């Protein structure tokens, strides 16, 4: 462990003690998880690409996965479902608990700025695939016909009639 990592871990430990005094968020067993949550993962990736720092929810999701790993392995829950469960757990967290994870994200960001001082996020434009090009070629009439044809296989609210197209679900 380098001096900088040691300092960060000590800061995290003192932060945890302050948080623990105000409310019981994590058990003593989970104290070791905090260092794991704010330490960047060493993955096999392109050496030229700097990893993006995680936000507070991503850190919470990592915490959620670590603390529920045994249960998820036993029940063979997919990562998609784990993310959904983590999202529901995040929504039910108290503001104090969320602020704890926001503080961890801020600490991670500070560490990231030290490690990569010239980092600037630059999103890549998505390439259009053949399937998305085909979707764009469909006319609205073709789409309506497909909806009518497959209407009975979808979960439809009772208020909708067979001729009404399903309402889109709002983003989470």
Coordinates of C-alpha atoms in Angstrom, one line a residue:
X1 CA 0.0 0.0 0.0
X2 CA 1.4 3.4 -1.0
X3 CA 1.5 6.4 1.3
X4 CA -1.3 8.1 -0.7
X5 CA -3.5 5.0 -0.5
X6 CA -2.8 4.7 3.2
X7 CA -3.8 8.4 3.7
X8 CA -7.0 7.8 1.7
X9 CA -7.9 4.7 3.7
X10 CA -7.3 6.6 7.0
X11 CA -9.6 9.5 5.8
X12 CA -12.2 6.9 4.9
X13 CA -12.0 5.3 8.3
X14 CA -12.3 8.6 10.1
X15 CA -15.3 9.5 7.8
X16 CA -16.9 6.2 8.6
X17 CA -16.5 6.7 12.4
X18 CA -18.2 10.1 12.1
X19 CA -21.0 8.6 10.1
X20 CA -21.3 5.7 12.5
X21 CA -21.8 8.1 15.4
X22 CA -24.7 9.8 13.7
X23 CA -26.4 6.7 12.6
X24 CA -25.7 2.9 12.2
X25 CA -25.1 2.5 8.5
X26 CA -22.6 -0.3 8.2
X27 CA -21.6 -3.0 10.6
X28 CA -18.0 -3.4 11.9
X29 CA -17.6 -6.3 9.5
X30 CA -18.4 -4.0 6.5
X31 CA -15.8 -1.4 7.6
X32 CA -13.2 -3.1 5.4
X33 CA -15.6 -2.7 2.4
X34 CA -15.2 1.1 2.3
X35 CA -11.6 0.9 1.2
X36 CA -12.6 -1.6 -1.5
X37 CA -15.4 0.6 -2.7
X38 CA -13.3 3.7 -3.2
X39 CA -10.2 2.0 -4.6
X40 CA -10.2 1.8 -8.4
X41 CA -10.6 -1.7 -9.8
X42 CA -7.6 -2.9 -11.8
X43 CA -9.3 -4.4 -14.9
X44 CA -7.9 -5.5 -18.2
X45 CA -8.5 -2.6 -20.4
X46 CA -7.0 -0.5 -23.0
X47 CA -3.9 1.2 -21.4
X48 CA -4.7 4.5 -23.2
X49 CA -8.2 4.7 -21.8
X50 CA -8.6 6.3 -18.4
X51 CA -11.5 4.8 -16.4
X52 CA -14.4 7.0 -15.6
X53 CA -14.9 7.8 -11.9
X54 CA -18.0 6.2 -10.5
X55 CA -20.9 8.2 -9.1
X56 CA -22.5 7.6 -5.7
X57 CA -25.1 5.1 -7.0
X58 CA -22.4 3.0 -8.7
X59 CA -20.5 2.9 -5.4
X60 CA -23.7 1.9 -3.6
X61 CA -24.4 -0.8 -6.2
X62 CA -20.9 -2.2 -5.7
X63 CA -21.6 -2.2 -2.0
X64 CA -24.9 -3.9 -2.6
X65 CA -23.3 -6.6 -4.7
X66 CA -20.5 -7.3 -2.2
X67 CA -22.9 -7.5 0.8
X68 CA -25.4 -9.7 -1.1
X69 CA -23.0 -11.8 -3.1
X70 CA -23.7 -15.1 -1.3
X71 CA -27.5 -14.8 -1.6
X72 CA -27.2 -13.8 -5.3
X73 CA -24.9 -16.8 -6.0
X74 CA -27.2 -19.2 -4.2
X75 CA -30.3 -18.0 -6.1
X76 CA -28.5 -17.5 -9.4
X77 CA -29.7 -13.9 -9.8
X78 CA -28.6 -12.1 -13.0
X79 CA -26.6 -8.9 -12.8
X80 CA -29.5 -7.1 -14.5
X81 CA -31.8 -8.2 -11.6
X82 CA -29.1 -7.3 -9.0
X83 CA -28.9 -3.8 -10.5
X84 CA -32.7 -3.5 -10.3
X85 CA -32.7 -4.6 -6.7
X86 CA -29.9 -2.2 -5.9
X87 CA -31.9 0.6 -7.6
X88 CA -34.9 -0.1 -5.4
X89 CA -32.7 -0.3 -2.3
X90 CA -31.1 3.1 -3.3
X91 CA -34.5 4.7 -3.6
X92 CA -35.5 3.6 -0.1
X93 CA -32.2 4.8 1.5
X94 CA -32.4 7.7 3.9
X95 CA -30.9 11.0 2.9
X96 CA -28.2 10.5 5.5
X97 CA -27.2 7.2 4.0
X98 CA -27.2 8.6 0.5
X99 CA -24.9 11.4 1.7
X100 CA -22.5 8.8 3.0
X101 CA -22.2 7.3 -0.5
X102 CA -22.0 10.8 -2.1
X103 CA -19.0 11.5 0.2
X104 CA -17.4 8.3 -0.8
X105 CA -17.9 9.2 -4.5
X106 CA -16.4 12.7 -3.8
X107 CA -13.3 11.0 -2.2
X108 CA -13.0 8.6 -5.2
X109 CA -13.2 11.6 -7.5
X110 CA -10.5 13.4 -5.6
X111 CA -8.3 10.3 -5.8
X112 CA -9.1 10.1 -9.5
X113 CA -8.1 13.7 -10.1
X114 CA -4.7 13.1 -8.4
X115 CA -4.1 9.9 -10.4
X116 CA -5.3 11.3 -13.7
X117 CA -4.8 15.1 -13.6
X118 CA -5.5 15.6 -17.4
X119 CA -8.6 13.4 -17.5
X120 CA -11.6 14.9 -19.3
X121 CA -14.7 12.8 -20.1
X122 CA -15.3 12.6 -23.8
X123 CA -18.3 10.4 -24.7
X124 CA -18.0 8.4 -27.9
X125 CA -20.8 8.7 -30.5
X126 CA -22.7 5.4 -30.8
X127 CA -22.3 3.7 -34.2
X128 CA -25.5 2.8 -35.9
X129 CA -25.8 -0.9 -36.4
X130 CA -27.6 -2.7 -39.2
X131 CA -30.5 -3.5 -36.9
X132 CA -31.0 0.1 -35.9
X133 CA -30.8 1.1 -39.6
X134 CA -33.5 -1.4 -40.4
X135 CA -35.7 0.0 -37.5
X136 CA -35.4 3.5 -38.9
X137 CA -36.6 2.2 -42.3
X138 CA -39.9 0.9 -40.9
X139 CA -42.8 3.2 -41.6
X140 CA -45.2 4.1 -38.9
X141 CA -47.9 2.0 -40.7
X142 CA -45.7 -1.1 -40.5
X143 CA -45.1 -0.4 -36.8
X144 CA -48.8 -0.1 -36.1
X145 CA -49.4 -3.4 -37.9
X146 CA -46.8 -5.1 -35.8
X147 CA -48.4 -3.8 -32.7
X148 CA -51.8 -5.1 -33.7
X149 CA -50.4 -8.5 -34.6
X150 CA -48.6 -9.0 -31.3
X151 CA -51.0 -7.2 -29.1
X152 CA -52.2 -10.3 -27.3
X153 CA -48.7 -11.5 -26.3
X154 CA -47.9 -8.3 -24.4
X155 CA -48.9 -7.4 -20.9
X156 CA -51.5 -4.8 -21.4
X157 CA -53.2 -2.7 -18.7
X158 CA -56.9 -3.4 -18.3
X159 CA -57.7 0.2 -19.2
X160 CA -56.3 -0.2 -22.7
X161 CA -58.4 -1.7 -25.5
X162 CA -57.0 -4.1 -28.1
X163 CA -56.8 -1.3 -30.7
X164 CA -54.9 1.1 -28.5
X165 CA -51.1 0.9 -28.7
X166 CA -49.3 0.3 -25.4
X167 CA -48.1 3.3 -23.6
X168 CA -44.3 3.7 -23.3
X169 CA -42.9 3.3 -19.8
X170 CA -41.2 6.4 -18.4
X171 CA -37.5 6.2 -17.9
X172 CA -36.4 5.3 -14.3

